[in-house]
mmCIF file of N, CA and C in Angstrom:
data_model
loop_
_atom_site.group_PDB
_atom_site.id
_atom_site.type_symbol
_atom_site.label_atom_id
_atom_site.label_comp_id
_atom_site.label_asym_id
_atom_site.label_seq_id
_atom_site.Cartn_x
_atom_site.Cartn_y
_atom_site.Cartn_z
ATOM 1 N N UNK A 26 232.352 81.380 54.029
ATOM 2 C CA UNK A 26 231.016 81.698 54.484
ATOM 3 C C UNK A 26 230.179 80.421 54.399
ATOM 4 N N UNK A 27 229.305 79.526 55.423
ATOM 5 C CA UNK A 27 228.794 78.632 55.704
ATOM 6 C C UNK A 27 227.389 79.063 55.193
ATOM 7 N N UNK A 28 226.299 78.191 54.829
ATOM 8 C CA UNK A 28 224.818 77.911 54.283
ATOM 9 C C UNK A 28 224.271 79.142 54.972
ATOM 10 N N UNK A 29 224.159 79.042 56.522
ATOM 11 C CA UNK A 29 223.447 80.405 57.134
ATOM 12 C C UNK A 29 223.661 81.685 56.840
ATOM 13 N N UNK A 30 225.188 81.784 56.571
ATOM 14 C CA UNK A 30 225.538 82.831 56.467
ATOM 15 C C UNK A 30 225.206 83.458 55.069
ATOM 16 N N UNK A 31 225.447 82.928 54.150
ATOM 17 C CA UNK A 31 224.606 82.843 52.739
ATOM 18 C C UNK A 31 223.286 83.810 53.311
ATOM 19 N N UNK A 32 222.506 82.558 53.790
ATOM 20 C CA UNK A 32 221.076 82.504 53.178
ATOM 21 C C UNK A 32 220.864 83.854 53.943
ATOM 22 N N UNK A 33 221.291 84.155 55.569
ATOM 23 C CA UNK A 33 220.763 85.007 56.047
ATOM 24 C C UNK A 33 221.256 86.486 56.378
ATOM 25 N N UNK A 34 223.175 86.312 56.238
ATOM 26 C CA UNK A 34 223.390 87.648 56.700
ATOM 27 C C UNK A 34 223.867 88.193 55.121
ATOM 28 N N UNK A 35 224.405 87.492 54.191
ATOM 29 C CA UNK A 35 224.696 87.740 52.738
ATOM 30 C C UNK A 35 223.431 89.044 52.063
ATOM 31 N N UNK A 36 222.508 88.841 52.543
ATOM 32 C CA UNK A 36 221.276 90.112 52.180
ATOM 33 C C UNK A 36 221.625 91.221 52.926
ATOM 34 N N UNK A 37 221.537 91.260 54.189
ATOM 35 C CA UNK A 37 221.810 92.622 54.578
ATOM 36 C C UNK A 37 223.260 92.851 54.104
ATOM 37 N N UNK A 38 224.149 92.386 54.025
ATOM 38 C CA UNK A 38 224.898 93.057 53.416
ATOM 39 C C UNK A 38 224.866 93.745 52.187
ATOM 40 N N UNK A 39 224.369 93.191 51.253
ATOM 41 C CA UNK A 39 224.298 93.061 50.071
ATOM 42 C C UNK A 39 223.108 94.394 50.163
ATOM 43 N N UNK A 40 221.972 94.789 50.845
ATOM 44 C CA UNK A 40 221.188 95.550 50.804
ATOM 45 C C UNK A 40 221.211 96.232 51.939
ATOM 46 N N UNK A 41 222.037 97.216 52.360
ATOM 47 C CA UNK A 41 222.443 97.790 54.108
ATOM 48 C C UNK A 41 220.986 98.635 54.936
ATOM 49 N N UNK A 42 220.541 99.287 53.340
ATOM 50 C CA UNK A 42 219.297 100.036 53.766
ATOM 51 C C UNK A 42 217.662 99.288 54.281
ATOM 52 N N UNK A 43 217.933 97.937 54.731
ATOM 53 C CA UNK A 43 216.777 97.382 54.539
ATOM 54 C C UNK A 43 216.099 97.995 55.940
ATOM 55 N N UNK A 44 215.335 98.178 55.783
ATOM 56 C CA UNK A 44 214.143 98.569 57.371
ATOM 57 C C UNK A 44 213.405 97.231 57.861
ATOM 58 N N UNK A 45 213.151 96.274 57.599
ATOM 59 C CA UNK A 45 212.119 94.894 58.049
ATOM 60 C C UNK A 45 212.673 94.469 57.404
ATOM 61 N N UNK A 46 212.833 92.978 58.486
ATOM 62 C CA UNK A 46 212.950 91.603 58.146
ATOM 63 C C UNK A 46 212.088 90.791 58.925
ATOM 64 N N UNK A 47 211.307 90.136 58.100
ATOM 65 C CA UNK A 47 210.031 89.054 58.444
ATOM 66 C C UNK A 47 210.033 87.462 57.895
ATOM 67 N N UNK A 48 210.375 86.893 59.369
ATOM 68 C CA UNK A 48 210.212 85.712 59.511
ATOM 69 C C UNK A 48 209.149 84.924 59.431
ATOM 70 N N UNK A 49 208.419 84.487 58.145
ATOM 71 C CA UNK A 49 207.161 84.268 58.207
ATOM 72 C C UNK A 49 206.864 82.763 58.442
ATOM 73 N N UNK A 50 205.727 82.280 59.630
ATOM 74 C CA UNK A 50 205.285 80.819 59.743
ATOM 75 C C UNK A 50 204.263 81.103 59.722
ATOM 76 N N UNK A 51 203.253 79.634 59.695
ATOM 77 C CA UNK A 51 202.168 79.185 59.819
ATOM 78 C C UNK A 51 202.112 79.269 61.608
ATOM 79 N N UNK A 52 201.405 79.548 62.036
ATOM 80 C CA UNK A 52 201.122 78.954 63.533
ATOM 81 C C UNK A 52 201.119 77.620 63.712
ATOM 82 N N UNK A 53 202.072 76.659 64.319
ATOM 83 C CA UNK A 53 201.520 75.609 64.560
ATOM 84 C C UNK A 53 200.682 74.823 66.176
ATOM 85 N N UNK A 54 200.425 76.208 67.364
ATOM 86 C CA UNK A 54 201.016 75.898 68.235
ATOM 87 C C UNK A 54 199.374 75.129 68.599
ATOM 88 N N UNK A 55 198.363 76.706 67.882
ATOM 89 C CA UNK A 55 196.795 76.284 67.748
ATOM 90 C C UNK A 55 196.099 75.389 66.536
ATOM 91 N N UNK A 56 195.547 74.658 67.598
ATOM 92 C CA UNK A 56 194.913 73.948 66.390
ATOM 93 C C UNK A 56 193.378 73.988 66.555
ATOM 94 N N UNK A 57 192.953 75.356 66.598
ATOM 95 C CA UNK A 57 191.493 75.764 67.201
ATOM 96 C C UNK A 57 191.519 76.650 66.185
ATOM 97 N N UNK A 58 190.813 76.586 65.127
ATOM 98 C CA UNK A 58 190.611 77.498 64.011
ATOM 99 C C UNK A 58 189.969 78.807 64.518
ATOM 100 N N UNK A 59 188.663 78.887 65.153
ATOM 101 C CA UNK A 59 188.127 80.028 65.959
ATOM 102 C C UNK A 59 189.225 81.345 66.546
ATOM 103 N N UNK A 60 190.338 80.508 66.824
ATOM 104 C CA UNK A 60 191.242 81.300 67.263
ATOM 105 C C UNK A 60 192.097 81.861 66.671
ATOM 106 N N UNK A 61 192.133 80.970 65.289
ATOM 107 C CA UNK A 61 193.260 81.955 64.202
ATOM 108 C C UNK A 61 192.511 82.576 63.102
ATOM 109 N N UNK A 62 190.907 82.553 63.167
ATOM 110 C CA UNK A 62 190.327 82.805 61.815
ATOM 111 C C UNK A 62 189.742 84.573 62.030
ATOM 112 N N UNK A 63 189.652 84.967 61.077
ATOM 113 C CA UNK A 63 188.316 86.393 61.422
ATOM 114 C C UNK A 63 188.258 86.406 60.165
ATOM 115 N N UNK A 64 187.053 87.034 60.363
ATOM 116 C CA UNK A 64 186.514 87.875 58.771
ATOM 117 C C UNK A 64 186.491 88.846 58.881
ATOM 118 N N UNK A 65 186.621 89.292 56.932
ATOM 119 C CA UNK A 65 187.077 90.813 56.836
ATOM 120 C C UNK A 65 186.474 90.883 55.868
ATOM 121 N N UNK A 66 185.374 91.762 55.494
ATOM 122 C CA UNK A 66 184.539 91.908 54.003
ATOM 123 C C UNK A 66 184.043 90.745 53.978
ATOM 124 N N UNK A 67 183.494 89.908 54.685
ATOM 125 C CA UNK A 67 182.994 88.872 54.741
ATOM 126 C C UNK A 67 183.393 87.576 53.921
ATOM 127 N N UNK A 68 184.895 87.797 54.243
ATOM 128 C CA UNK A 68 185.585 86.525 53.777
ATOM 129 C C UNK A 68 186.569 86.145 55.216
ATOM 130 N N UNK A 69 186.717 84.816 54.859
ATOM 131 C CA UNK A 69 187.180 84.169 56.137
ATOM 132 C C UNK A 69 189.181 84.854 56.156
ATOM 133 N N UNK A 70 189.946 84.940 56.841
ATOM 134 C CA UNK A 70 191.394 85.633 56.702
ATOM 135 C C UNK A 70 191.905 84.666 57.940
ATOM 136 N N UNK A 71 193.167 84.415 58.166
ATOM 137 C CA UNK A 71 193.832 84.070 59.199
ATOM 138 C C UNK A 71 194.453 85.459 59.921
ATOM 139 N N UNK A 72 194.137 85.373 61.055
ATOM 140 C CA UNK A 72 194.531 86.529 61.942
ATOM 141 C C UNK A 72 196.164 86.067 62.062
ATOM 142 N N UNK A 73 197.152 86.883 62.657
ATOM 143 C CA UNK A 73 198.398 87.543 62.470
ATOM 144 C C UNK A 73 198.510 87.633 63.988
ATOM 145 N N UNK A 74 200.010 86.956 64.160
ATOM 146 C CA UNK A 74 200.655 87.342 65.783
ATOM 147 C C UNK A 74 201.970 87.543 65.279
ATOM 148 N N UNK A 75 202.800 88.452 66.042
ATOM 149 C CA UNK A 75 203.863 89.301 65.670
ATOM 150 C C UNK A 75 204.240 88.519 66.894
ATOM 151 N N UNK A 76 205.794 88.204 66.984
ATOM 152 C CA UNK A 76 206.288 87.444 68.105
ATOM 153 C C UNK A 76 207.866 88.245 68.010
ATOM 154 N N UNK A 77 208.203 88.143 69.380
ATOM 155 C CA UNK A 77 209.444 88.933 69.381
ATOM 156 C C UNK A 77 209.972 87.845 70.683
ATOM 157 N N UNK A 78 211.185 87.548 70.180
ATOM 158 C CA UNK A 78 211.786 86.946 71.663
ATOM 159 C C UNK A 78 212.944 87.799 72.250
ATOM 160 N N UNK A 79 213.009 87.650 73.600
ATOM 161 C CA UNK A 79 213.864 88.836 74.716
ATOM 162 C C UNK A 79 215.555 88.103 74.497
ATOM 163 N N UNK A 80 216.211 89.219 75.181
ATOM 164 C CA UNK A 80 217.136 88.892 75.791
ATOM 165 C C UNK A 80 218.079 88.652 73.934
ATOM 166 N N UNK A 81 217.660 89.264 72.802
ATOM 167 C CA UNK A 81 218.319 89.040 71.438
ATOM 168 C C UNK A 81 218.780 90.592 71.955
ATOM 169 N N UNK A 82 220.023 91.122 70.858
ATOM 170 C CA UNK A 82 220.182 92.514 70.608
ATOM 171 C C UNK A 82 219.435 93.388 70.385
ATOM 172 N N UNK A 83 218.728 93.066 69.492
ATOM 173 C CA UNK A 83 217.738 93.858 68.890
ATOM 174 C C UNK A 83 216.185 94.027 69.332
ATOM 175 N N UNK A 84 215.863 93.443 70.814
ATOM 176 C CA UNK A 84 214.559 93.439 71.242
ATOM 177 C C UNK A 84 214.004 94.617 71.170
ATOM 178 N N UNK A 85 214.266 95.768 71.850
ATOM 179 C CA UNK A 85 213.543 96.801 71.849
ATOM 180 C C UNK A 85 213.622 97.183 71.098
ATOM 181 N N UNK A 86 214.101 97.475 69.849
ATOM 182 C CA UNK A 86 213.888 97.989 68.306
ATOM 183 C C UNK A 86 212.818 96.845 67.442
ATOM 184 N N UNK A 87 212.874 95.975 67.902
ATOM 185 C CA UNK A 87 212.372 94.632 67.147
ATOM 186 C C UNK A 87 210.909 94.518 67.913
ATOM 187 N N UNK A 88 210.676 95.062 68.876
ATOM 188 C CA UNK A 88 209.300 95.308 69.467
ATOM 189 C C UNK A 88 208.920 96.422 68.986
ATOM 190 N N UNK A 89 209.305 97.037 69.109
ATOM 191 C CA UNK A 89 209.157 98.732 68.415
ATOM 192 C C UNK A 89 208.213 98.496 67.074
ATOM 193 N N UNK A 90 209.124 97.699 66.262
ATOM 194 C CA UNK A 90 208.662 97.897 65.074
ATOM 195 C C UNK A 90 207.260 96.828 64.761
ATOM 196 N N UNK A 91 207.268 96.165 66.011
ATOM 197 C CA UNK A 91 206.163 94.882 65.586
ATOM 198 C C UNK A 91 205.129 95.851 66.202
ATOM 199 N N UNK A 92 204.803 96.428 66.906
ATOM 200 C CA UNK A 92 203.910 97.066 67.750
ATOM 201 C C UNK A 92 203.402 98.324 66.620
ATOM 202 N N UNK A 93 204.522 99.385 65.589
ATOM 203 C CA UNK A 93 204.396 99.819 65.239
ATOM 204 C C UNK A 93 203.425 99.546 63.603
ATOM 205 N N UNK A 94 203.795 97.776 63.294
ATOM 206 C CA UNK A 94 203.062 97.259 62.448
ATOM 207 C C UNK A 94 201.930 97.179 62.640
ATOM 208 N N UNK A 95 201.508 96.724 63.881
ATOM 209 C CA UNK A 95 199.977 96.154 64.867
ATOM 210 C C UNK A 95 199.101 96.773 64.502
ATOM 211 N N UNK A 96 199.699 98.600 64.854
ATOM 212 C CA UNK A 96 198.758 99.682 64.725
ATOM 213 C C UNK A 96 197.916 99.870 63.419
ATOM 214 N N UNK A 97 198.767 100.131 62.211
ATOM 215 C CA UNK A 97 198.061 99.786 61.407
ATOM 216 C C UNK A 97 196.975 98.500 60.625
ATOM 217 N N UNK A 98 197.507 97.866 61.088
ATOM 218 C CA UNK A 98 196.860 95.977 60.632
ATOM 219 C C UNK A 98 195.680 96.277 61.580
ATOM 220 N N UNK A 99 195.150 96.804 62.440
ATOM 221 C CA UNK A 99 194.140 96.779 63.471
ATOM 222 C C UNK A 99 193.089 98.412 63.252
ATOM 223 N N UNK A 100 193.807 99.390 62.612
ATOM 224 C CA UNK A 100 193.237 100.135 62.142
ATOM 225 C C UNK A 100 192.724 99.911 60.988
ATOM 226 N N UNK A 101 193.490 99.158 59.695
ATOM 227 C CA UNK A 101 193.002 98.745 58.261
ATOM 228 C C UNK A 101 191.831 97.630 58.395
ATOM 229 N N UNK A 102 192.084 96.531 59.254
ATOM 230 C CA UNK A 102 191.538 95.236 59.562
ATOM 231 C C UNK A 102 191.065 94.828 60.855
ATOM 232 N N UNK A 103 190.455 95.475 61.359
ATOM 233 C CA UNK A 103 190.132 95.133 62.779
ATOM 234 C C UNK A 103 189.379 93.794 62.986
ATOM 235 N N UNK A 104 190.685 93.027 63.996
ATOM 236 C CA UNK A 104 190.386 91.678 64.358
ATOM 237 C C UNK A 104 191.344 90.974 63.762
ATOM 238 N N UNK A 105 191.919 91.430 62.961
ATOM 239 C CA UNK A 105 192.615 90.314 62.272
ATOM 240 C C UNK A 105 193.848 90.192 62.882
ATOM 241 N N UNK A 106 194.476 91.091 64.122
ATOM 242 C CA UNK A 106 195.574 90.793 64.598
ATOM 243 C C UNK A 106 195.528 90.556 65.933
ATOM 244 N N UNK A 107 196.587 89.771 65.890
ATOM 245 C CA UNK A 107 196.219 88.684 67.344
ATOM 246 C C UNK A 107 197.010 89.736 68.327
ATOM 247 N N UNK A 108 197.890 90.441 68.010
ATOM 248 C CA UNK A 108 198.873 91.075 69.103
ATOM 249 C C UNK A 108 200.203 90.976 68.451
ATOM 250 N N UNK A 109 200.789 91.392 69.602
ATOM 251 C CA UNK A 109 202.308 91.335 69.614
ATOM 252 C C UNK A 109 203.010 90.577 70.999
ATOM 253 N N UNK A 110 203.284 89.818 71.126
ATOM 254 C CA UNK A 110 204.140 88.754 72.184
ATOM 255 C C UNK A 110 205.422 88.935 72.185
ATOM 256 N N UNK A 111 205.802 88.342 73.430
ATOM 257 C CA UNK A 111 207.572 88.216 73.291
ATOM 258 C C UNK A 111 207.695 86.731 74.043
ATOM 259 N N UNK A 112 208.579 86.222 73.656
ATOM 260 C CA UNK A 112 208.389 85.082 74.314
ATOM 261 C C UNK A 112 210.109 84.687 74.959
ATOM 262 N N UNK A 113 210.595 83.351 75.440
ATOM 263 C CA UNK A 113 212.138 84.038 75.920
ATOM 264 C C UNK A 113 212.741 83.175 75.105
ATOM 265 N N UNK A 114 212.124 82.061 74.424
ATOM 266 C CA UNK A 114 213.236 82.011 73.493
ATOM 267 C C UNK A 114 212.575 80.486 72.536
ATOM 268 N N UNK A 115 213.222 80.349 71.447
ATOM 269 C CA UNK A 115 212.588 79.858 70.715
ATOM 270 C C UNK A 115 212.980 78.326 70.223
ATOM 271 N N UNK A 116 213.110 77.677 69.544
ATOM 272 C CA UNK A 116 212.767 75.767 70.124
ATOM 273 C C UNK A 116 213.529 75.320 69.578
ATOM 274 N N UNK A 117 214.379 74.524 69.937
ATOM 275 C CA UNK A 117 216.096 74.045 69.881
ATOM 276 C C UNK A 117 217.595 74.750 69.412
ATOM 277 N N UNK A 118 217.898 75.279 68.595
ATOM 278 C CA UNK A 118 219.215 75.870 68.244
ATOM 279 C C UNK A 118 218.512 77.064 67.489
ATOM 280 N N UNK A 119 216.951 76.948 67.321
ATOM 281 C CA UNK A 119 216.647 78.560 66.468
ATOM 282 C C UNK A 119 215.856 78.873 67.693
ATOM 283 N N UNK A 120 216.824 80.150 68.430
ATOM 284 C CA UNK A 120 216.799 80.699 69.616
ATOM 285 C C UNK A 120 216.013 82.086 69.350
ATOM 286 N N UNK A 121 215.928 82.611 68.015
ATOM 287 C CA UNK A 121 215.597 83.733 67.900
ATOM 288 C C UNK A 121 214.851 84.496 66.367
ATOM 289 N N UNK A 122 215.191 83.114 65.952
ATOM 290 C CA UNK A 122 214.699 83.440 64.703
ATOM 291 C C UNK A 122 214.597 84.732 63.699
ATOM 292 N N UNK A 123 216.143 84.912 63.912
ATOM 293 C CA UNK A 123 217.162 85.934 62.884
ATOM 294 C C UNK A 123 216.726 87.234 63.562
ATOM 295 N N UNK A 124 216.094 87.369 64.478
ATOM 296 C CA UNK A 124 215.863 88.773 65.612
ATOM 297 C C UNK A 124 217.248 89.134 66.146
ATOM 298 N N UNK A 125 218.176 88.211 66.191
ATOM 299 C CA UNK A 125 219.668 88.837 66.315
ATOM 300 C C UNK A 125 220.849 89.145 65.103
ATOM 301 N N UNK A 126 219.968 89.612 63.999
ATOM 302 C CA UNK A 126 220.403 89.934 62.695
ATOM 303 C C UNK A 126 220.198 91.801 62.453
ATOM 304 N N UNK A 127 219.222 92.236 63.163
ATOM 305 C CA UNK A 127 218.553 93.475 62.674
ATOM 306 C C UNK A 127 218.077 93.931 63.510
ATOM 307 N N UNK A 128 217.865 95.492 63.530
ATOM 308 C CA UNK A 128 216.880 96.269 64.338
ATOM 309 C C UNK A 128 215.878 96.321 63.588
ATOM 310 N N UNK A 129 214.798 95.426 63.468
ATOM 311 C CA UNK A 129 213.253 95.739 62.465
ATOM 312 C C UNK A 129 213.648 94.053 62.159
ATOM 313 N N UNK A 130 213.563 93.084 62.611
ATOM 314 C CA UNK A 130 213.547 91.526 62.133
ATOM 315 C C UNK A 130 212.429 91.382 63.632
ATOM 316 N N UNK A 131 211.085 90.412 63.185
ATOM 317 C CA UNK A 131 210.232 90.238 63.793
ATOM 318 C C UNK A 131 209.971 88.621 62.488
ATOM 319 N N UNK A 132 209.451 87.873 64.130
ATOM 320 C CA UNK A 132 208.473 86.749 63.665
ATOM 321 C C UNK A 132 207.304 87.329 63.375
ATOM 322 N N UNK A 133 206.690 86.416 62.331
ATOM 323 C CA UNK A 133 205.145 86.646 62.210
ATOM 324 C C UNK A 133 204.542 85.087 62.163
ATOM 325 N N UNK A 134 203.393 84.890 62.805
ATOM 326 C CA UNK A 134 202.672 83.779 63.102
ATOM 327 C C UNK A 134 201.301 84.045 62.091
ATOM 328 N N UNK A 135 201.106 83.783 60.625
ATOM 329 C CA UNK A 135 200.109 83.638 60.176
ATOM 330 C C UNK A 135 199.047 82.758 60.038
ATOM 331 N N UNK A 136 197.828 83.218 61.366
ATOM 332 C CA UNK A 136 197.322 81.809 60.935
ATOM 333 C C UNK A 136 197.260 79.980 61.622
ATOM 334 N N UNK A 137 197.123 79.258 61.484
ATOM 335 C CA UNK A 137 197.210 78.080 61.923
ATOM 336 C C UNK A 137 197.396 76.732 60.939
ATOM 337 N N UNK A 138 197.291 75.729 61.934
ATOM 338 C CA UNK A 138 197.251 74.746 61.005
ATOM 339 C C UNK A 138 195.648 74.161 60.401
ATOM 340 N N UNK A 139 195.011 74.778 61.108
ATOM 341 C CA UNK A 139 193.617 74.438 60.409
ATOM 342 C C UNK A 139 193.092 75.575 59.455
ATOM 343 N N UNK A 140 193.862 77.071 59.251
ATOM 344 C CA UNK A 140 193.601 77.835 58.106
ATOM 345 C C UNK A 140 194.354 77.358 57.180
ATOM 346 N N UNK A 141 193.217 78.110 55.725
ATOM 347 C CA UNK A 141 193.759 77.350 54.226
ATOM 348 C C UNK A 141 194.721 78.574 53.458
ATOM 349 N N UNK A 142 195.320 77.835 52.646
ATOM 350 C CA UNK A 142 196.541 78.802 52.044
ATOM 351 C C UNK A 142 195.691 80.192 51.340
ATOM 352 N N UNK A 143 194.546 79.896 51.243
ATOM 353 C CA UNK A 143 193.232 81.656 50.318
ATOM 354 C C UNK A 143 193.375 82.054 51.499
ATOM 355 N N UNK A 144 193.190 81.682 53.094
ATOM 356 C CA UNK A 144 192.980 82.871 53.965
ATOM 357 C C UNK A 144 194.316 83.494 54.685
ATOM 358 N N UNK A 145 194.995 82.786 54.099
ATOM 359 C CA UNK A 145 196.552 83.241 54.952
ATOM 360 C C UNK A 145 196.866 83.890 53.625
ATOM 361 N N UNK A 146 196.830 83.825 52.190
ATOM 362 C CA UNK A 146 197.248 84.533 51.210
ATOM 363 C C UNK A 146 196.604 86.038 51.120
ATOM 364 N N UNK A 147 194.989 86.041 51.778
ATOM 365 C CA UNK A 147 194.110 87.015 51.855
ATOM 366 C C UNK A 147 195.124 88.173 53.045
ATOM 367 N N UNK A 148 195.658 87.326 54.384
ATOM 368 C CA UNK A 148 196.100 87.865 55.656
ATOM 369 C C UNK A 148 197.638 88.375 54.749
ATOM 370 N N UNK A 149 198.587 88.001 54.403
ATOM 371 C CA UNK A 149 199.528 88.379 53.689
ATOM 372 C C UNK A 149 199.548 89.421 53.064
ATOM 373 N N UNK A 150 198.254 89.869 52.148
ATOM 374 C CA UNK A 150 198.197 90.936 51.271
ATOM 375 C C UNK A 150 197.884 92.061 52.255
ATOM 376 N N UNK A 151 197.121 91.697 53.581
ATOM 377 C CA UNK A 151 196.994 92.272 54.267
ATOM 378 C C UNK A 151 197.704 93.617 55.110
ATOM 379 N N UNK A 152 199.072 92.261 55.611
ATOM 380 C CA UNK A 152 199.892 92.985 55.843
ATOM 381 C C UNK A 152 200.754 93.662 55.053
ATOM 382 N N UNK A 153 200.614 93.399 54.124
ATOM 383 C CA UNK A 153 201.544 93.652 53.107
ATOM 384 C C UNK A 153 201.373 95.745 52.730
ATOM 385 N N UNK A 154 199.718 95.635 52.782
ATOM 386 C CA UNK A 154 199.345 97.092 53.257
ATOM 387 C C UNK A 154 199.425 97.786 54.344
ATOM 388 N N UNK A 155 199.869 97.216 55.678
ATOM 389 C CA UNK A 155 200.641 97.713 56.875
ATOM 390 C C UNK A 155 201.741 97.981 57.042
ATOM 391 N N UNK A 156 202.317 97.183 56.060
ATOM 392 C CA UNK A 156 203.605 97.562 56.121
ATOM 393 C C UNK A 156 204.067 98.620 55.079
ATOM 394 N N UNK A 157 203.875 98.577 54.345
ATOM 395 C CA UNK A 157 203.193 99.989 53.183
ATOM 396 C C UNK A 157 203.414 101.244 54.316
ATOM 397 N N UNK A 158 202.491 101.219 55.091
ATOM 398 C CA UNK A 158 202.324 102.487 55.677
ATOM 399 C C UNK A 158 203.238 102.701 56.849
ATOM 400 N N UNK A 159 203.472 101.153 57.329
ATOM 401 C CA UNK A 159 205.253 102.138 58.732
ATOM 402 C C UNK A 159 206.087 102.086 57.743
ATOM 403 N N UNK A 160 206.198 101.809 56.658
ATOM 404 C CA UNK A 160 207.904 102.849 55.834
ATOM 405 C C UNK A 160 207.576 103.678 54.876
ATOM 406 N N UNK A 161 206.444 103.888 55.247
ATOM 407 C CA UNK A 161 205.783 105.631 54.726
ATOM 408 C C UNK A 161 205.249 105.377 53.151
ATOM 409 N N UNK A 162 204.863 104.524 53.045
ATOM 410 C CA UNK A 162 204.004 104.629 51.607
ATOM 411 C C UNK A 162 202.798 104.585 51.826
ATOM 412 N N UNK A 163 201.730 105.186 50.443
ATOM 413 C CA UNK A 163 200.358 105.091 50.667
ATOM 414 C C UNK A 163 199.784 103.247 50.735
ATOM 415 N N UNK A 164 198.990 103.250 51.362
ATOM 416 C CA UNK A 164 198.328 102.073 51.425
ATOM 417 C C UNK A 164 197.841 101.502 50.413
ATOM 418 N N UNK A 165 197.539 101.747 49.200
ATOM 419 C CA UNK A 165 196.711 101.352 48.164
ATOM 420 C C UNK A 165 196.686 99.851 47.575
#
């Protein structure tokens, strides 16, 4: 078994029941803070893009579930999520960014390079309560 295989398919095995897998980055693509920032309780947060690329195995389950995240993050936090995208594929030999590992593996884009690690840590906890609620726990 080679480094990748380790790092990335060695878990689902090891844990078969998992429901989500989240690929988490910084955005690097904006560098327009306006565009990755909102406030929430009147603190500054980095808004959240869910990215799905086509043409993997798992797209329409892997959209499914990013769309199904959205709902809540936009009902709890309104504004703070940028959407859900698909894009066709992703930038040199990481074509998919482990979306061909799982049904429920989604990128997440937290944020930018001009948000600070308090408002992307603020956006994190965020989701962290969205996701709470698509695998059926209370939000608290």
């Amino acid at each position: 078994m080679n480094f990748l295989d380790t790092l990335y398919k060695q878990p689902l095995k090891t844990y078969p029941n998992v429901q989500l897998l989240l690929d988490i980055h910084r955005g690097a693509e904006i560098k327009n803070r306006e565009s990755t920032t909102t406030q929430i309780d009147g603190k500054n947060v980095a808004k959240v893009l869910f990215i799905i690329y086509k043409n993997q195995p798992y797209t329409s389950e892997n959209t499914k579930m990013a769309i199904e995240l959205d709902k809540p993050l936009n009902e709890l936090y309104p504004g703070v999520s940028r959407g859900v995208v698909q894009k066709d594929e992703g930038i040199a030999s990481v074509s998919s960014y482990n979306q061909d590992l799982h049904e429920g593996s989604i990128m997440v884009s937290i944020g930018g390079v001009e948000n600070t690690l308090k408002e992307e840590t603020r956006t994190a906890k965020m989701l962290a309560k969205a996701i709470k609620v698509v695998l059926g726990e209370t939000a608290d």
